[in-house]
Short mmCIF file of C-alpha atoms and ligand atoms in Angstrom, two decimals:
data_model
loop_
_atom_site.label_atom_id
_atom_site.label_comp_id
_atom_site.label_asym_id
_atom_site.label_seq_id
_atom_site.Cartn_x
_atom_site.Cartn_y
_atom_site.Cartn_z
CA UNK E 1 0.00 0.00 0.00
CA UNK E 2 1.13 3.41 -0.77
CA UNK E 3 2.32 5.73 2.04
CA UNK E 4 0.24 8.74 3.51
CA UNK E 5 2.06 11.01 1.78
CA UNK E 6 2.56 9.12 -1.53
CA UNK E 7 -1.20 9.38 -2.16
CA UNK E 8 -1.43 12.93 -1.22
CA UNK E 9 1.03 13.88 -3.67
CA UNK E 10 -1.36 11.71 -6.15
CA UNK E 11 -4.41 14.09 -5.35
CA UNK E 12 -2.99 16.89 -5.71
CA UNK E 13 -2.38 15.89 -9.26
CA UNK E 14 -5.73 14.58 -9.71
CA UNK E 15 -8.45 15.99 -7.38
CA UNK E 16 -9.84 19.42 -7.37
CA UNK E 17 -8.36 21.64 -4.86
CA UNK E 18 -11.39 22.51 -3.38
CA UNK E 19 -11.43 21.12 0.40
CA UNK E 20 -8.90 22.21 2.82
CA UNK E 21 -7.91 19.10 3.98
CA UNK E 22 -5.14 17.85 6.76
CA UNK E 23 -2.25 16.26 5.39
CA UNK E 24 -3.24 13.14 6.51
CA UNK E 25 -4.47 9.71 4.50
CA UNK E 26 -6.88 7.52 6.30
CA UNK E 27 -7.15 3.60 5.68
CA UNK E 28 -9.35 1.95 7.87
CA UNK E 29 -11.56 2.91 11.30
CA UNK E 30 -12.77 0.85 13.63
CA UNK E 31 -15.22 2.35 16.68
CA UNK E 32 -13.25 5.95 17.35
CA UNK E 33 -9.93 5.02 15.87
CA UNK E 34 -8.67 5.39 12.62
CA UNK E 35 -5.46 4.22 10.87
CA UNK E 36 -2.90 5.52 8.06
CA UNK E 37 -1.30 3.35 5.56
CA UNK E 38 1.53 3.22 8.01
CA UNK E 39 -0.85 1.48 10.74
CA UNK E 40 -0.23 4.94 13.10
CA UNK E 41 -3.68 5.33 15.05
CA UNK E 42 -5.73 8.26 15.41
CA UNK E 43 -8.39 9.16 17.85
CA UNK E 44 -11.53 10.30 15.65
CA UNK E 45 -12.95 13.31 17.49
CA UNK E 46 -14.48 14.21 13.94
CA UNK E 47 -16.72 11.11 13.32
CA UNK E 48 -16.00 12.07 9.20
CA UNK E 49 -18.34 15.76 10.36
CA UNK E 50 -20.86 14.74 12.69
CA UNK E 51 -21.74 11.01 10.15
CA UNK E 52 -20.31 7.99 11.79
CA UNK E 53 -22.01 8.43 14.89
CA UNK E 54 -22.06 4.71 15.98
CA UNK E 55 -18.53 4.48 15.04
CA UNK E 56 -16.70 3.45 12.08
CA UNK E 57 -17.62 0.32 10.34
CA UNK E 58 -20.25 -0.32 13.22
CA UNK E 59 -20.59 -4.49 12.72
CA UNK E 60 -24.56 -3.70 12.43
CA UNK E 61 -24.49 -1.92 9.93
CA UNK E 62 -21.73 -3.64 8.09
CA UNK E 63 -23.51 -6.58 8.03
CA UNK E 64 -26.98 -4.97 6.96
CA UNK E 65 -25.21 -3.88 3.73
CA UNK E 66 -23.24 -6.79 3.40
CA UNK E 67 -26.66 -8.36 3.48
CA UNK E 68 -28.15 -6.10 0.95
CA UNK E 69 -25.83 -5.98 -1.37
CA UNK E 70 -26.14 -9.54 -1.80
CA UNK E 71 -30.20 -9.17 -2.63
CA UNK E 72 -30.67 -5.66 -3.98
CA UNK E 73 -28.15 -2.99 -4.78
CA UNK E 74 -30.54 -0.18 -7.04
CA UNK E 75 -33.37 -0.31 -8.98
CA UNK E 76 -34.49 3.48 -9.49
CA UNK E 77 -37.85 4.84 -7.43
CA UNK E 78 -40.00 3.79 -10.50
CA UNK E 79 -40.67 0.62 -8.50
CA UNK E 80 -41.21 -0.04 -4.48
CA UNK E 81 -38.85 -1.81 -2.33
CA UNK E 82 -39.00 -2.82 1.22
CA UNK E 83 -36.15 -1.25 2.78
CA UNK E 84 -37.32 2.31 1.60
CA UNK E 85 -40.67 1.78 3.53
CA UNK E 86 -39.17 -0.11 6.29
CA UNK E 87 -37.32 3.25 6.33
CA UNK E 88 -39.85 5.85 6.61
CA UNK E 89 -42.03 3.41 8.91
CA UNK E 90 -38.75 3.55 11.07
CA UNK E 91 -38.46 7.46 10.99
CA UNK E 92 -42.32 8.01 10.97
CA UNK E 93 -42.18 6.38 14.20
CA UNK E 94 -39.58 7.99 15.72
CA UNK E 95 -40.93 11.61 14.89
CA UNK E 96 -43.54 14.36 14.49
CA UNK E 97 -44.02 13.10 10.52
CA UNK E 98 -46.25 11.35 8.83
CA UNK E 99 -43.99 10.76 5.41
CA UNK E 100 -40.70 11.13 4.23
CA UNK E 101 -38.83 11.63 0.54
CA UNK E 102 -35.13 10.22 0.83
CA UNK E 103 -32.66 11.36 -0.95
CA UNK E 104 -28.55 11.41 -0.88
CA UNK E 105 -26.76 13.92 1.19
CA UNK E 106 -28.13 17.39 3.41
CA UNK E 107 -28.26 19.87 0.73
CA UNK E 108 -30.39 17.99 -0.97
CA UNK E 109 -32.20 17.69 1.82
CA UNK E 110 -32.91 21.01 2.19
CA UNK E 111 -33.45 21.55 -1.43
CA UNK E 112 -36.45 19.62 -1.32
CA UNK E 113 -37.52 20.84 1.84
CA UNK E 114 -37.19 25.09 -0.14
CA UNK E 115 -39.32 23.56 -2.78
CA UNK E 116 -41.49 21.56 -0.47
CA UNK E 117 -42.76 25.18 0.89
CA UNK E 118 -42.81 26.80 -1.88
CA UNK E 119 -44.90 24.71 -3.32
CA UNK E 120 -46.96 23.80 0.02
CA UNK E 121 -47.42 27.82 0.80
CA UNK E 122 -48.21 29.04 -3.20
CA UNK E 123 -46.80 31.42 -5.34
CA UNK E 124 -47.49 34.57 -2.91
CA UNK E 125 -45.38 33.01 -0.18
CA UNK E 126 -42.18 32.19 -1.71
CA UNK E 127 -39.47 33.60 0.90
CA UNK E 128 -37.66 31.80 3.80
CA UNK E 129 -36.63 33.03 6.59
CA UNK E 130 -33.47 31.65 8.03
CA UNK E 131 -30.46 32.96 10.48
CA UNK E 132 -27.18 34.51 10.10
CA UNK E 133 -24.37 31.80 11.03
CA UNK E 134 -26.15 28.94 10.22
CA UNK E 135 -25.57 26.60 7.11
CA UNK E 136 -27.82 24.58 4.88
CA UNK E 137 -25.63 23.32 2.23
CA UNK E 138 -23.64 23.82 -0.68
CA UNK E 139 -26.43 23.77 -4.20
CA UNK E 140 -27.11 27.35 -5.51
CA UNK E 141 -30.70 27.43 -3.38
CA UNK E 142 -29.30 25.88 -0.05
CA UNK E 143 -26.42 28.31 -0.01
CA UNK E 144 -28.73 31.34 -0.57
CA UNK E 145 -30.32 29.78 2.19
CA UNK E 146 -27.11 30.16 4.42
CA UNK E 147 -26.79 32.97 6.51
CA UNK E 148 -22.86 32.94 6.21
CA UNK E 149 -21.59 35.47 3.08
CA UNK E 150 -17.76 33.67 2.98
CA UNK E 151 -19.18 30.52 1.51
CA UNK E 152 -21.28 32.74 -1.36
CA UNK E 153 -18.03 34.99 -2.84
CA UNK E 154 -18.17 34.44 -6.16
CA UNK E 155 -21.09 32.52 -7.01
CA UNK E 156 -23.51 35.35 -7.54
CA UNK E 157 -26.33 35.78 -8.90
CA UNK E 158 -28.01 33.02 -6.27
CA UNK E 159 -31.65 31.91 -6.44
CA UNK E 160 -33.69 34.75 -4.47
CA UNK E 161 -36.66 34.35 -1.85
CA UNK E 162 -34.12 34.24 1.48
CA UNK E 163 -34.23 36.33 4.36
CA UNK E 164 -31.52 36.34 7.25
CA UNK E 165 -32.19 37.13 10.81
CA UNK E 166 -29.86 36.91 13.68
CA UNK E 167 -29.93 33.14 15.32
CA UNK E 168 -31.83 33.39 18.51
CA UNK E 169 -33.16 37.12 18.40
CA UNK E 170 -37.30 36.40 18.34
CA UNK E 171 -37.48 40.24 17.74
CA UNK E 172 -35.67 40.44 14.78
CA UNK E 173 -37.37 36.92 13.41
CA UNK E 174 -41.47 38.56 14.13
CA UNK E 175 -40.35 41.70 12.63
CA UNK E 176 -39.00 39.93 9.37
CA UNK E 177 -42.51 38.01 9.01
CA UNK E 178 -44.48 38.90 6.18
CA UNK E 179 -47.07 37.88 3.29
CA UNK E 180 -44.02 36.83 1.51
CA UNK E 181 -43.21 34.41 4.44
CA UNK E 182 -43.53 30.37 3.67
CA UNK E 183 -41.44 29.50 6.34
CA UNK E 184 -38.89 29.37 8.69
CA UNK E 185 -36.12 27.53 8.48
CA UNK E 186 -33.39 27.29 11.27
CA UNK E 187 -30.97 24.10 13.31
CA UNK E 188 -32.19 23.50 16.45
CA UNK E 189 -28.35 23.78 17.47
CA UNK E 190 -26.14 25.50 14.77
CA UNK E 191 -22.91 23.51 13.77
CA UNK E 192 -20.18 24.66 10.74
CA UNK E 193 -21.73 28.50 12.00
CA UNK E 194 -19.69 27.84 14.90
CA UNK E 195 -21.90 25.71 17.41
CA UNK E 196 -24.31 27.83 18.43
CA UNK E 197 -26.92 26.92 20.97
CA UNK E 198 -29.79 29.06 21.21
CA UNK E 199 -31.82 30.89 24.13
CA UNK E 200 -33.47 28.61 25.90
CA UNK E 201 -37.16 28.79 24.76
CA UNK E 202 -36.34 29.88 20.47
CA UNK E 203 -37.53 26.95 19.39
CA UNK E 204 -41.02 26.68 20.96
CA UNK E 205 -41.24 31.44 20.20
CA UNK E 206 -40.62 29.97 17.13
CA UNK E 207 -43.13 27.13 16.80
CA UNK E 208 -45.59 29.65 18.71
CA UNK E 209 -44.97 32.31 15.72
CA UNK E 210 -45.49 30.04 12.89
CA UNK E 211 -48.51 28.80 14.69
CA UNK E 212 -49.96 32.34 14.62
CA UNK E 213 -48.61 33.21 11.17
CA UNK E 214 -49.79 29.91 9.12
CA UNK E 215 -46.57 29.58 8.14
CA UNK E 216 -43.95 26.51 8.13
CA UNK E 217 -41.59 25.89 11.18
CA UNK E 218 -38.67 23.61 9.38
CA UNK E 219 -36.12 21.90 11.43
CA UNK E 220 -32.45 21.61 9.73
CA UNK E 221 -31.48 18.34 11.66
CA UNK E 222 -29.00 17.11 9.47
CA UNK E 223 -25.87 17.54 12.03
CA UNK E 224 -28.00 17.27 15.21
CA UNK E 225 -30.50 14.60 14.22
CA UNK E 226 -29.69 11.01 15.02
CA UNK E 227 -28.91 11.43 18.42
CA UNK E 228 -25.57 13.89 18.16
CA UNK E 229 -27.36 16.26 20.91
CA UNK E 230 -28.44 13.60 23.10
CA UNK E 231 -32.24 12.87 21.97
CA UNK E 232 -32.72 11.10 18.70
CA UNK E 233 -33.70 14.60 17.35
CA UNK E 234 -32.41 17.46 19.10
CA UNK E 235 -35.94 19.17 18.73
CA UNK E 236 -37.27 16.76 21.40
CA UNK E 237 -35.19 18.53 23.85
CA UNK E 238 -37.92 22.12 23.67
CA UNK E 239 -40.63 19.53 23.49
CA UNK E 240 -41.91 21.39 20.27
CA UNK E 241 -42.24 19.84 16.70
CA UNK E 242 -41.70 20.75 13.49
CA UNK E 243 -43.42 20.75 10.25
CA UNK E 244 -40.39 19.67 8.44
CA UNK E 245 -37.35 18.32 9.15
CA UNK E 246 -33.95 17.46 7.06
CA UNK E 247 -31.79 14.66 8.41
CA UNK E 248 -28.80 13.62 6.69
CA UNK E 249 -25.30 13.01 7.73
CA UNK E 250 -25.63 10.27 10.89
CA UNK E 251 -28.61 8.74 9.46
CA UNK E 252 -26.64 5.98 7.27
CA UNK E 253 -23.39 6.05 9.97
CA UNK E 254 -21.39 7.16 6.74
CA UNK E 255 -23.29 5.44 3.66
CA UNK E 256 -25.02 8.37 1.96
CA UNK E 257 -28.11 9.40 2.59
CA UNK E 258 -30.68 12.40 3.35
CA UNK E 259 -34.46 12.71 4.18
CA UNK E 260 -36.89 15.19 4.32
CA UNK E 261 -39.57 14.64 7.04
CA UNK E 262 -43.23 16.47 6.63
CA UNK E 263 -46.09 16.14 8.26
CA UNK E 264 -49.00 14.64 5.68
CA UNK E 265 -50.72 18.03 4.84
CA UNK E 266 -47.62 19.84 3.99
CA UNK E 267 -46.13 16.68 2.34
CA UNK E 268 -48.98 16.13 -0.29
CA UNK E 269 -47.78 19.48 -2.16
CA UNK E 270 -45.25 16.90 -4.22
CA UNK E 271 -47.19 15.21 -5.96
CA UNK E 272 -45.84 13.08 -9.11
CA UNK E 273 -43.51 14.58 -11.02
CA UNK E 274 -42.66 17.43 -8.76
CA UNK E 275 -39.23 16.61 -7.58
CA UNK E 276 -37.41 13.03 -7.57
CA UNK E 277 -33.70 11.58 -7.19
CA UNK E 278 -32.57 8.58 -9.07
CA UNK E 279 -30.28 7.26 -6.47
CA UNK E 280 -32.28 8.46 -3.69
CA UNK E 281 -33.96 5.70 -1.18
CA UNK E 282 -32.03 2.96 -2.98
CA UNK E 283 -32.45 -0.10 -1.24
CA UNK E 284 -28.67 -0.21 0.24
CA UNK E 285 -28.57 3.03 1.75
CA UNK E 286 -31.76 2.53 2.88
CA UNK E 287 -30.78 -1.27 4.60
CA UNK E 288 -27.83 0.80 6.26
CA UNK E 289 -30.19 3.68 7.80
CA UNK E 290 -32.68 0.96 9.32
CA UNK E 291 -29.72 -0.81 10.90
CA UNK E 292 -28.71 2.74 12.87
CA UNK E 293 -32.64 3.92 13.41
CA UNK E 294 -33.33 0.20 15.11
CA UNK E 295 -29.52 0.24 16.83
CA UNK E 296 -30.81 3.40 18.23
CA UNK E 297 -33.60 2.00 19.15
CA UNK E 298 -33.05 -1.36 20.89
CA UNK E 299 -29.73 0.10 22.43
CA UNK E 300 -31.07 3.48 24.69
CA UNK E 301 -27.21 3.26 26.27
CA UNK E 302 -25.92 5.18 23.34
CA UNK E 303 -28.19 7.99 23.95
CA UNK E 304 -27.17 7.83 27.38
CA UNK E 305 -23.73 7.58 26.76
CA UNK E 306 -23.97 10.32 24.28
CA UNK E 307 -25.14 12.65 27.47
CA UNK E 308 -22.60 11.57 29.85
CA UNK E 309 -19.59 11.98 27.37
CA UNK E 310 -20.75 15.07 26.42
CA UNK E 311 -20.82 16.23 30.20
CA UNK E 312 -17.49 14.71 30.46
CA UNK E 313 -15.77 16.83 27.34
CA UNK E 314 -17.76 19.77 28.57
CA UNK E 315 -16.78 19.28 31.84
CA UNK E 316 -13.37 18.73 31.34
CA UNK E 317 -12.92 21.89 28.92
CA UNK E 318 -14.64 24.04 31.24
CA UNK E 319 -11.81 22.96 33.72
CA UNK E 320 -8.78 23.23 31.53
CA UNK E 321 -10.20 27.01 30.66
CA UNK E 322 -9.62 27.56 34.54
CA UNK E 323 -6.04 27.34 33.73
CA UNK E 324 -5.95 28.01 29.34
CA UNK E 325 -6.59 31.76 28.90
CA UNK E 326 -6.77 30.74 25.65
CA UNK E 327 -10.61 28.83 25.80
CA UNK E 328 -12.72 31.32 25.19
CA UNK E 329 -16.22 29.26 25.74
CA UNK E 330 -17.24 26.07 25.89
CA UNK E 331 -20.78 25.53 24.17
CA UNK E 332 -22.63 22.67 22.44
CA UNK E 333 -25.49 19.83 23.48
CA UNK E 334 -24.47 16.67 23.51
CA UNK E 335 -21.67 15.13 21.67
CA UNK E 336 -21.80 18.21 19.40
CA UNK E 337 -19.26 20.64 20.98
CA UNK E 338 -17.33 23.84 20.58
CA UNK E 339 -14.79 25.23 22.37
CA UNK E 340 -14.24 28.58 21.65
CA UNK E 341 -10.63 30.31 21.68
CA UNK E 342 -8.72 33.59 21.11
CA UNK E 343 -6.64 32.04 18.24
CA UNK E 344 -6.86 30.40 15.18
CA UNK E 345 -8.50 27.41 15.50
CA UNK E 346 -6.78 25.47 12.61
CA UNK E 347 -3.38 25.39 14.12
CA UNK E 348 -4.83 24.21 16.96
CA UNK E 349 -6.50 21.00 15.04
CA UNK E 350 -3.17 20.64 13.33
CA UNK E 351 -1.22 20.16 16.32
CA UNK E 352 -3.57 17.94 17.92
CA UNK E 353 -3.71 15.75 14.74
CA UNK E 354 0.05 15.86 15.16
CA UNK E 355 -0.20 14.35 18.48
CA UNK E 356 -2.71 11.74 17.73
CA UNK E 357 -6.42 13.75 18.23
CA UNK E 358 -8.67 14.33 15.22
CA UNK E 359 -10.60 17.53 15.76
CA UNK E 360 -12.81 19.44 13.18
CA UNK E 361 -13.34 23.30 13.38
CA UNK E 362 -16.21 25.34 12.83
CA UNK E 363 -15.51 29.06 11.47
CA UNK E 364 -11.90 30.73 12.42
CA UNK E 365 -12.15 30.20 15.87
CA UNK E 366 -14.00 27.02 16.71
CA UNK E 367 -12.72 23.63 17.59
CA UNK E 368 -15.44 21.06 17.33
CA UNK E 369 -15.33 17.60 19.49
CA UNK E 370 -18.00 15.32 17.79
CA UNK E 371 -16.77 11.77 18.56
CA UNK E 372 -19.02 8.94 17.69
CA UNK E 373 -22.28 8.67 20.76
CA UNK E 374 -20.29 5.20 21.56
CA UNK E 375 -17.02 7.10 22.40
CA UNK E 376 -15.79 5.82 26.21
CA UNK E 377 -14.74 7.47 29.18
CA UNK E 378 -10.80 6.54 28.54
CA UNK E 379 -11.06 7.84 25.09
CA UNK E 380 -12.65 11.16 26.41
CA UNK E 381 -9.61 11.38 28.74
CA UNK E 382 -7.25 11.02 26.30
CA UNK E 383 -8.62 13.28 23.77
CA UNK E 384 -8.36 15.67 26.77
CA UNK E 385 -5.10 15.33 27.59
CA UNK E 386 -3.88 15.94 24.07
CA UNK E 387 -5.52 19.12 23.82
CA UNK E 388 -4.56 20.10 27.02
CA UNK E 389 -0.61 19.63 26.48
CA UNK E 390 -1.60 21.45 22.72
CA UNK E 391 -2.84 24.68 24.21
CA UNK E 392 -0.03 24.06 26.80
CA UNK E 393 2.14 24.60 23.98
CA UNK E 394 0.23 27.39 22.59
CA UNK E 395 0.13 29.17 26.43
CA UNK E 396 3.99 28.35 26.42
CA UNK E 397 4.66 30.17 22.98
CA UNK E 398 2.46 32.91 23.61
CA UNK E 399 4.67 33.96 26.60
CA UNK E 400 8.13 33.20 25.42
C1 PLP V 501 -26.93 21.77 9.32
C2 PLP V 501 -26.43 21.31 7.98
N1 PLP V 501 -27.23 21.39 6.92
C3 PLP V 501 -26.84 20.97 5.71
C4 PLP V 501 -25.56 20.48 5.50
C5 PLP V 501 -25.15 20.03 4.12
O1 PLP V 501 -25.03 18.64 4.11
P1 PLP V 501 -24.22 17.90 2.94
O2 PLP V 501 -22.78 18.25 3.10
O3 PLP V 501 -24.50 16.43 3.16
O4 PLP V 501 -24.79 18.38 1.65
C6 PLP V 501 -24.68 20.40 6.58
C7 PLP V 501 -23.31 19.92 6.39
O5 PLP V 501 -22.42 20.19 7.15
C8 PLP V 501 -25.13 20.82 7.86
O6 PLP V 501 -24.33 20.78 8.94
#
């Protein structure tokens, strides 16, 4: 096999330079560890962005594709298969909806979910209302629907009918309310904006608003759905419910796949012919999601788990900032966290990566811990203690 940095000098020749990635190859993961080429072991405090939230290569839902890709690999939507409504049985269970449309990844998720109320609310009510800071995806429509400009420069003109408001300000959000308005759509918790937890109480002013304005309250779960903030959907936590919903990202622990959740009165606006996805609900992503939903399910530990180790990280950050000048704030739900600081936060990642800690970040100065919800008390030290020596370093420097 070829070494880490033998295949990263093949990419560069090859792959668009469009990611901003760590110099870093990975081979194979197992639970919260991954591995180069040269067998050296990482701890994964990224779970590949908030996906493989059982782990990697969880031996559930290794087997249920294994499984499936034996019987059924794609056939196209113009037929039915079992998995897809064993699916959206699954998820209809679980939540506030009565159907779902699958898809393949979060921005399409959302995409369908713009043209869901567009087309639910008619041609009068065409804008949504979304916050600064949050993020929706990367397609022309869901990046209009961002509230963050850096991610727009240079792709103007974008699809109009968006409206941003600041996350968590209820003033600002009534005020920008009009005949226009189809919906609102906001995260529950906001991740790449920098993990951002709102006032305690936005998501019910919210529901409470829509309620009043016959307009659409839609839920952008696809980084905090599937247990990440401790309940299988982080809504559950303000006891309030959408009318849509977008999960993506931990739904197939890593094999692609969205959904877009409705309630059956919103959801009968796409009829035939309205939107569509070849790939989308094919039978093997779909045996992959059931396998997490009903691990989920029949395992309420992980949930559990996901609570205490986020208390732990929390915890254990709030303590080092005692001593780091450097932590700024500690924020998150969950085993979706950010620790703010008063430097870059990419150095920081690259120095823990250097000492053996995988960390994401989210904006310039936002390290995110997301392990998988089956992460352990030992790894949670350890993760720890590398960052602690890290900003050690960075405390050390900073006074020299
Ligand atoms: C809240 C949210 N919405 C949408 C997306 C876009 O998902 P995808 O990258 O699968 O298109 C992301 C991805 O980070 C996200 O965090």
């Amino acid at each position: 096999m070829s070494s880490s940095s033998a295949i990263i000098h093949r990419a560069e020749q090859v792959l668009f330079a469009n990611y901003a990635r760590y110099p870093l190859t990975i081979t194979k993961g197992r639970d919260c560890r991954v591995y180069d080429p040269d067998g050296r072991e990482w701890l994964d405090f990224t779970a590949g962005i908030a996906v493989t939230s059982l782990g990697h290569c969880h031996p559930k839902v290794t087997v249920a594709i294994q499984k499936q890709a034996q019987r059924l690999v794609h056939i196209s939507n113009l037929f039915y298969t079992e998995p897809q409504v064993a699916l959206a049985e699954a998820l209809v269970a679980a939540s506030f909806a009565d159907r779902v449309f699958f898809c393949n990844s979060g921005a399409e998720a959302n995409e369908a979910a713009i043209k869901l109320a567009r087309k639910a609310m008619g041609p009068k009510r065409f804008e949504i209302i979304t916050t600064t800071q949050s993020f929706h995806g990367r397609t022309l429509t869901t990046m209009a629907a961002t509230g963050q400009d850096k991610v727009k420069q240079g792709f103007n003109p974008l699809p109009p009918g968006f409206v941003h408001v600041a996350y968590g300000d209820m003033d600002a959000m009534r005020q920008a309310v009009g005949p226009q308005t189809a919906a609102i759509l906001v995260e529950p918790v906001q991740g790449e904006g920098g993990v951002n937890v709102p006032p305690p109480g936005y998501l019910a002013d919210l529901r409470a608003l829509c309620n009043r304005e016959g307009i659409l309250l839609m839920f952008d779960e696809i980084q905090t759905g599937i247990g990440r903030c401790g309940t299988l959907f982080a809504y559950e936590q303000d006891g309030v419910a959408p009318d849509v919903m977008t999960l993506a990202k931990g739904l197939g622990n890593g094999f692609p796949i969205g959904a877009l959740l409705a309630r059956a009165e919103t959801a009968q606006a796409l009829g035939p012919g309205t939107h569509g996805s070849t790939f989308g609900g094919g039978p093997l992503a779909c045996a992959a999601a059931l396998a997490v939903l009903e691990t989920l399910r029949d395992d309420p530990w992980i949930l559990e788990n996901t609570n205490r180790m986020g208390q732990r990280i929390t915890s254990g950050l709030e303590k080092l900032a005692t001593t780091h000048t450097v932590i700024r704030q500690v924020r998150g739900q969950g085993l979706l966290i950010g620790c703010e600081l008063t430097v870059e936060a990419r150095p920081v990642a690259e120095a823990c990566l250097e000492a053996g800690l995988l960390l994401a970040t989210a904006g310039p100065h936002v390290v995110r811990f997301m392990p998988p919800l089956t992460v352990r008390d030992a790894d949670v030290d350890q993760a720890l203690d590398i960052f602690a020596t890290v900003l050690g370093g960075i405390h050390e420097a900073a006074r020299a």
